[in-house]
Short mmCIF file of N, CA and C in Angstrom, two decimals:
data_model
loop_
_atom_site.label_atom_id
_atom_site.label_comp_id
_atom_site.label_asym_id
_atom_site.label_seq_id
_atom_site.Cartn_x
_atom_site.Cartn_y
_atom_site.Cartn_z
N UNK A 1 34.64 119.19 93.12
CA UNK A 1 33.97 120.03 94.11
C UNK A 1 34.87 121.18 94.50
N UNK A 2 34.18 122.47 94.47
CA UNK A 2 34.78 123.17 94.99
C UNK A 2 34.08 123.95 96.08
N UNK A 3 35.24 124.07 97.30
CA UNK A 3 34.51 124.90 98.72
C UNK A 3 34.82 125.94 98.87
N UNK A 4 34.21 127.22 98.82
CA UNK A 4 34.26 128.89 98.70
C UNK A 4 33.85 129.37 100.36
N UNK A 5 34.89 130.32 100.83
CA UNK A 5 34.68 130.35 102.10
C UNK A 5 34.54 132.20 102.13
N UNK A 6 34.40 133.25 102.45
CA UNK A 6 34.05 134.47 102.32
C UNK A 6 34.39 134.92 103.59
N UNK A 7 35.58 136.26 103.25
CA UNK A 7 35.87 136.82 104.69
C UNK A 7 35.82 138.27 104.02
N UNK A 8 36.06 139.08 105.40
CA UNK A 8 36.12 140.54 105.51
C UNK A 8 34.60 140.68 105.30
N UNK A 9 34.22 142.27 104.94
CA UNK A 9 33.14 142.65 104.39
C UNK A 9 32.91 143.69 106.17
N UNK A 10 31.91 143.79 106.37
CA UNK A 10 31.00 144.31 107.69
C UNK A 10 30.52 145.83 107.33
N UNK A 11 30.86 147.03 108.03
CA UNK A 11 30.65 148.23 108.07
C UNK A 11 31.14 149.47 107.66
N UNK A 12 30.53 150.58 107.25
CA UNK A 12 31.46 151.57 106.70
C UNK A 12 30.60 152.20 106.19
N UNK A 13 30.64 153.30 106.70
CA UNK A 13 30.06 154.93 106.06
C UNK A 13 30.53 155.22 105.11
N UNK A 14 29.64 156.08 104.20
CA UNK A 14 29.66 156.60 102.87
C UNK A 14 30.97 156.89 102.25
N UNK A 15 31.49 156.36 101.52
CA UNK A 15 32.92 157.19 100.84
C UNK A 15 34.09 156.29 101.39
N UNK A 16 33.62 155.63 102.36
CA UNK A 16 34.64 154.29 103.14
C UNK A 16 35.50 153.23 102.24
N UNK A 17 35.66 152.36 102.59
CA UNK A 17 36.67 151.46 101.62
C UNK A 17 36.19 150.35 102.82
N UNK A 18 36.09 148.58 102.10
CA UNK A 18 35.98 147.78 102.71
C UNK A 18 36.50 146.13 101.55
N UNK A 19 37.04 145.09 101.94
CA UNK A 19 37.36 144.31 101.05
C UNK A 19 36.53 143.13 101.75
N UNK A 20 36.59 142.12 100.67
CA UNK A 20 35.86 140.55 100.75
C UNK A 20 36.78 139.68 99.94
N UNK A 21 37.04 138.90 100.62
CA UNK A 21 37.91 137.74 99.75
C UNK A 21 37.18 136.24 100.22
N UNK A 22 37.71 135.37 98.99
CA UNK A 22 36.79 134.28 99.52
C UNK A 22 38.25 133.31 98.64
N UNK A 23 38.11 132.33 99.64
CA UNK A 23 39.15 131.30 99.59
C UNK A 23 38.39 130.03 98.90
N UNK A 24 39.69 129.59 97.94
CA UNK A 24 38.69 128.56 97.21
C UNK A 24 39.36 127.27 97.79
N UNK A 25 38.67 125.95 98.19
CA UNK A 25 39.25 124.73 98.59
C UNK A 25 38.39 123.63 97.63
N UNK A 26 39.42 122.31 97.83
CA UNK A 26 38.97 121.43 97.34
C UNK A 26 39.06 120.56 96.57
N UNK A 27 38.54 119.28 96.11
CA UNK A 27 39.12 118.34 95.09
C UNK A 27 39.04 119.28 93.12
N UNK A 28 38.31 120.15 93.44
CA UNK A 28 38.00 120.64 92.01
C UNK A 28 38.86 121.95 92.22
N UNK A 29 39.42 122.69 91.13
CA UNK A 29 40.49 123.27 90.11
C UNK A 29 39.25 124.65 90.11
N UNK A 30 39.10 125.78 90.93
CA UNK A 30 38.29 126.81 90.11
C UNK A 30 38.90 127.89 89.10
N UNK A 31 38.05 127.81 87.92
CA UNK A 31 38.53 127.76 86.73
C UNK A 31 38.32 129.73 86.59
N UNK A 32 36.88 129.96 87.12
CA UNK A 32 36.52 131.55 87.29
C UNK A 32 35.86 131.68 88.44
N UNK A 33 36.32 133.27 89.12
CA UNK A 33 35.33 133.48 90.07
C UNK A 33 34.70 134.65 90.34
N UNK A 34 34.02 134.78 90.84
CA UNK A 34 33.16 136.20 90.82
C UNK A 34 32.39 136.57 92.28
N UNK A 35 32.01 137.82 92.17
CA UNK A 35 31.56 137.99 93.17
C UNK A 35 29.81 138.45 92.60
N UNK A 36 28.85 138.39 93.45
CA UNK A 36 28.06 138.66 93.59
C UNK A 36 27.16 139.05 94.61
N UNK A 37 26.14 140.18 94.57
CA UNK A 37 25.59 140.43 95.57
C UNK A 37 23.88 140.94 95.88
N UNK A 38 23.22 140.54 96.83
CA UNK A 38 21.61 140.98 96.70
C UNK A 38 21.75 141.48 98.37
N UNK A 39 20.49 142.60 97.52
CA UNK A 39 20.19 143.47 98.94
C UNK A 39 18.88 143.02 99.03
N UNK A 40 18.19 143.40 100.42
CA UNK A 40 16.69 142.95 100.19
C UNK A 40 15.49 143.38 99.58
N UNK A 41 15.25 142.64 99.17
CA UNK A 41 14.01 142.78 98.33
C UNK A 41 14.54 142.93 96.80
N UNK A 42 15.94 142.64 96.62
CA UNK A 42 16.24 142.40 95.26
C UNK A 42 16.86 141.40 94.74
N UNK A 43 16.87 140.92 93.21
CA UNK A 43 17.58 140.16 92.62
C UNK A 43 19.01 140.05 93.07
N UNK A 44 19.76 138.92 93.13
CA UNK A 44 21.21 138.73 93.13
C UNK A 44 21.92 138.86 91.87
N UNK A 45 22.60 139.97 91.90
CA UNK A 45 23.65 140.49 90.46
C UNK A 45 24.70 139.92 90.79
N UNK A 46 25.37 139.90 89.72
CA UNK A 46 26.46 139.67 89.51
C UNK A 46 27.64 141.35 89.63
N UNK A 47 28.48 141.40 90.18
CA UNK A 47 29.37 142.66 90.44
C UNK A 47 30.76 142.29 89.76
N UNK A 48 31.19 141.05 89.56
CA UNK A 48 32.47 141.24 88.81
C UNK A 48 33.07 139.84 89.04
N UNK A 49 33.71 139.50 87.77
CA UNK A 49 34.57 137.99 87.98
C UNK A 49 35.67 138.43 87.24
N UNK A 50 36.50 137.26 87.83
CA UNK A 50 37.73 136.83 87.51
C UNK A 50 38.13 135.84 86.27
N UNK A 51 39.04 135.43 85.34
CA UNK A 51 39.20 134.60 84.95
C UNK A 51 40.50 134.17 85.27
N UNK A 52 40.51 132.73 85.85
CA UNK A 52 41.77 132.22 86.32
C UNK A 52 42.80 131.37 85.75
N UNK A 53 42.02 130.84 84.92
CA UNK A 53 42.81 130.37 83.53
C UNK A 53 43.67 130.89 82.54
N UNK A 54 42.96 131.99 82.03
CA UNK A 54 43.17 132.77 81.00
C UNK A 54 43.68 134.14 81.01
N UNK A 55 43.18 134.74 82.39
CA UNK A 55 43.49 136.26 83.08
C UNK A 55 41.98 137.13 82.46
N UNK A 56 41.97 138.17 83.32
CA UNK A 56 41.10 139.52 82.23
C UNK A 56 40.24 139.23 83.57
N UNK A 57 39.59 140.31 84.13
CA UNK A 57 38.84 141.02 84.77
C UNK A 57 37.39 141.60 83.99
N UNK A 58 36.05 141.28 84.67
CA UNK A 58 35.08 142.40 84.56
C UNK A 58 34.59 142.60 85.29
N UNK A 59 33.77 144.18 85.47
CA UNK A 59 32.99 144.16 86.50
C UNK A 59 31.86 145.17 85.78
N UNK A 60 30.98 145.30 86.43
CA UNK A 60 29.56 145.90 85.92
C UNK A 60 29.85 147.68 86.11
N UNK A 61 29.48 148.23 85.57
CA UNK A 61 29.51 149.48 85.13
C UNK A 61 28.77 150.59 86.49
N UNK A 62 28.52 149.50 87.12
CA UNK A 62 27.53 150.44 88.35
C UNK A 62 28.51 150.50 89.04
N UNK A 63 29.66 149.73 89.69
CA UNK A 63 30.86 149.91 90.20
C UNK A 63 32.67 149.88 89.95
N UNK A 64 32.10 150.31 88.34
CA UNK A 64 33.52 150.36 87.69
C UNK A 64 34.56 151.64 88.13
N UNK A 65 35.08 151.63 88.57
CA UNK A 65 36.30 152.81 89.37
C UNK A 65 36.16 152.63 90.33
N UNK A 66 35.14 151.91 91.27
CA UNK A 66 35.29 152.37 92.34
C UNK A 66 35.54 150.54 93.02
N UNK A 67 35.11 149.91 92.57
CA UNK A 67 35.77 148.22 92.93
C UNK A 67 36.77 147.33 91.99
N UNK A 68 37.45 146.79 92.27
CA UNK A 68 38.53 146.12 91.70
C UNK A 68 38.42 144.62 92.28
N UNK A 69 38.52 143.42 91.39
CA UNK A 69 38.24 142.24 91.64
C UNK A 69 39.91 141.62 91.35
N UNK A 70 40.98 140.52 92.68
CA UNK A 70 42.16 140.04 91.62
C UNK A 70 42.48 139.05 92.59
N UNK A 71 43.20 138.46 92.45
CA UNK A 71 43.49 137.16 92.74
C UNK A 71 44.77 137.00 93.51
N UNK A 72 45.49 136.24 94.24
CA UNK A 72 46.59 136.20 95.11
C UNK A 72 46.50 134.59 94.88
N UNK A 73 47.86 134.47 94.17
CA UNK A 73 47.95 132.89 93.88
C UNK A 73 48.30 132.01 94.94
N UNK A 74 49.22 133.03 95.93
CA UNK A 74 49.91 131.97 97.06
C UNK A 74 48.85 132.16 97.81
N UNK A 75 47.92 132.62 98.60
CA UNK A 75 47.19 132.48 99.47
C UNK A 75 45.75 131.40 98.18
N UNK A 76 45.48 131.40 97.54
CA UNK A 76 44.17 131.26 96.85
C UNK A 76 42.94 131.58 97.41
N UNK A 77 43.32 133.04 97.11
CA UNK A 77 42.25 133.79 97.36
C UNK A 77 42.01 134.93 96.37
N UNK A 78 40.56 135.11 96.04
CA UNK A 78 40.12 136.17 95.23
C UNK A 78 39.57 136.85 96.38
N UNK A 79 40.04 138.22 95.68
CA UNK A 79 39.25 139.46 96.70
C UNK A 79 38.43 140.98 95.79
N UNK A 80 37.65 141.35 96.39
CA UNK A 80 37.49 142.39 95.95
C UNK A 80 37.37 143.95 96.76
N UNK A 81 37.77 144.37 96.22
CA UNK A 81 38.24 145.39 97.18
C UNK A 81 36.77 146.94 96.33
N UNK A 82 36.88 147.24 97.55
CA UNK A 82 35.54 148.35 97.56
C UNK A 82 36.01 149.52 97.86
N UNK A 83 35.92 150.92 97.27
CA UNK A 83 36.64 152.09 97.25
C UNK A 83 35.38 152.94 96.87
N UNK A 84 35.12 153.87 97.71
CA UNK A 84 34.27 155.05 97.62
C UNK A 84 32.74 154.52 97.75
N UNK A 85 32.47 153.56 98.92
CA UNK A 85 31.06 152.90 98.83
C UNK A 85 29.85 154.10 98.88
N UNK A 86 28.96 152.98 98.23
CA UNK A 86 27.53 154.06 98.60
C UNK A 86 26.74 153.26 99.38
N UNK A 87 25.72 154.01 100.11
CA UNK A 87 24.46 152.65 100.72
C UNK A 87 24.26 151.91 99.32
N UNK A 88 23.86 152.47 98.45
CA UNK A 88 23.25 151.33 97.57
C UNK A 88 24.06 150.14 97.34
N UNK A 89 25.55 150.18 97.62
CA UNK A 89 26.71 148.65 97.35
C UNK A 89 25.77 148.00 98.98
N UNK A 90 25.39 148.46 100.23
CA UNK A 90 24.64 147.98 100.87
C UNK A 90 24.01 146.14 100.72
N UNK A 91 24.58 144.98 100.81
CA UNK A 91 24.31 144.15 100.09
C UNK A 91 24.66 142.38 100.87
N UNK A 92 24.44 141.17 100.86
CA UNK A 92 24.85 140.15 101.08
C UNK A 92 26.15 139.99 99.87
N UNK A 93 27.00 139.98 100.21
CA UNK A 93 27.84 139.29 99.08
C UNK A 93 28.01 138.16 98.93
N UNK A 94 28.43 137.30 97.82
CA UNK A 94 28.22 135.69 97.76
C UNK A 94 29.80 135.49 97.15
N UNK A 95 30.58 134.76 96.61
CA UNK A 95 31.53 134.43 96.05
C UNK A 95 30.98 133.03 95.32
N UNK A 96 31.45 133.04 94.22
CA UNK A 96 30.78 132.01 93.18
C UNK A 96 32.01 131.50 92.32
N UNK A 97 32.19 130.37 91.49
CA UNK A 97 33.24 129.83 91.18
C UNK A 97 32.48 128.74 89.90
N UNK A 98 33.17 128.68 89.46
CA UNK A 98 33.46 127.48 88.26
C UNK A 98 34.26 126.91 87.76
N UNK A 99 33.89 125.67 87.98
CA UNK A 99 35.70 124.46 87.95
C UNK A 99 36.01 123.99 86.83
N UNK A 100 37.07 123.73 86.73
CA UNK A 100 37.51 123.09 85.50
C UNK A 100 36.82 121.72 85.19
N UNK A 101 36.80 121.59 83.95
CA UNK A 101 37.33 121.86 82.91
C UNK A 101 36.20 122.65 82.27
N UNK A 102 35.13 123.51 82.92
CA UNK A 102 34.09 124.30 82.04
C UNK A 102 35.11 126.02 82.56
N UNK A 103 34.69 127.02 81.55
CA UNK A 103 35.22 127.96 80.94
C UNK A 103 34.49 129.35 81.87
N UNK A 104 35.13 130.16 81.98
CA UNK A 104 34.20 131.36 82.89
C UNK A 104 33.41 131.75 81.98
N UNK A 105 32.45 132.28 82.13
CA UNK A 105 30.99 132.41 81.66
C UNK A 105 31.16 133.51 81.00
N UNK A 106 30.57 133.65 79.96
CA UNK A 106 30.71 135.37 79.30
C UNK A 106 29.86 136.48 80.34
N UNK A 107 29.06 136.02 80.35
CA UNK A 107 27.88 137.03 80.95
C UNK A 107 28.20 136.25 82.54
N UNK A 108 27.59 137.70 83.70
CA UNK A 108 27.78 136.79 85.16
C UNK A 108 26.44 136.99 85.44
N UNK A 109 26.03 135.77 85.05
CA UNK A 109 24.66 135.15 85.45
C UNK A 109 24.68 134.08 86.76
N UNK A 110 24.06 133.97 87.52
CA UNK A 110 23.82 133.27 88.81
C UNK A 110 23.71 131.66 88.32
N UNK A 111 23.14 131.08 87.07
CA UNK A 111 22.89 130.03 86.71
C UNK A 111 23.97 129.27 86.23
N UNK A 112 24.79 130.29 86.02
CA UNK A 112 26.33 129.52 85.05
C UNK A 112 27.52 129.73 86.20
N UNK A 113 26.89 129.85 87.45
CA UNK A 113 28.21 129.61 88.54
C UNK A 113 28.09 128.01 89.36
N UNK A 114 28.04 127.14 89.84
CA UNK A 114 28.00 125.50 89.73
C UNK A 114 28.63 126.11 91.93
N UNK A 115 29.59 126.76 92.13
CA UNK A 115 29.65 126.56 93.73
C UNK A 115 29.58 128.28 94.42
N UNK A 116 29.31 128.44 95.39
CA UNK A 116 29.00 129.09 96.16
C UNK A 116 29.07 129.32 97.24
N UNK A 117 29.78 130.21 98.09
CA UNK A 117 29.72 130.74 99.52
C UNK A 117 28.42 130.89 99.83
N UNK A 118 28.51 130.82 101.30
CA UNK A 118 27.68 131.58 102.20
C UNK A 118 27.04 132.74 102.23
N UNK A 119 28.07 133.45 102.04
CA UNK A 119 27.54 134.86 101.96
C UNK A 119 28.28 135.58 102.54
N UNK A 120 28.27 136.91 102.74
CA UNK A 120 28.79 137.90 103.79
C UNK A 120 28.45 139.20 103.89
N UNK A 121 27.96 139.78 105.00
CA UNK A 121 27.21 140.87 105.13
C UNK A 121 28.33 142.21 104.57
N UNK A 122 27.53 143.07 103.63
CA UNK A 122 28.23 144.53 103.53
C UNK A 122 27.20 145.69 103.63
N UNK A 123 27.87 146.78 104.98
CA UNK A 123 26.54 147.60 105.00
C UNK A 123 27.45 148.94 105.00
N UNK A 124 26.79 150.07 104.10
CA UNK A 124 27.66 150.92 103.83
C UNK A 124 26.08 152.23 104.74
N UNK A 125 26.49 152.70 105.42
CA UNK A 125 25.31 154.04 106.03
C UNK A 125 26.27 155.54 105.37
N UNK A 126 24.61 156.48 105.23
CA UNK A 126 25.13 157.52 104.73
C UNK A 126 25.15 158.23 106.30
#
């Protein structure tokens, strides 16, 4: 089992900077993690994971330069950090994880993540 807890995130006008980190606890080992996020009235995407095993970073092309996803071993925490927001990053964020001994997912699909945060509000106004 793994328990995903989600901090930072809240407010920030256009062009702002804001981070989310989510702390992983628990009897289970998370193996990858990622972030993800849905605004309303839309699907929950995937925005970018980690691999913690192996190393290597991705993130989706809609926020490539402008978010960065990485890891802090002594705290165990993944964060992602947000640089030059638009309303459209506007969004619930989730933090998602997958434990050992299964492998981070090629694709970041919502079905191949096994634990999950809460959530955490991000609202970017123009």
């Amino acid at each position: 089992q793994v328990h995903l807890v989600e901090s930072g995130g809240g407010s920030v006008q256009a062009g702002g900077s804001l981070r989310v980190s989510c702390a992983a606890s628990g009897t289970g080992t998370a193996a990858c993690m990622a972030w993800f996020r849905q605004a309303p009235g839309k699907e929950r995407e995937g925005v970018a994971k980690i691999n913690l095993i192996r190393g290597g970073t991705y993130i989706i092309d809609s926020v490539k330069g402008r978010f960065t996803i990485s890891e802090d071993n002594t705290e165990n925490l993944v964060t992602l950090q947000m640089t030059n927001m638009k309303p459209e990053d506007t969004a619930m964020y989730y933090c998602a994880a997958v434990a050992v001994p299964d492998s981070c997912p090629y694709l970041l699909r919502r079905d191949d993540f096994a634990y999950w945060g809460q959530g955490i509000q991000v609202t970017v106004s123009s």
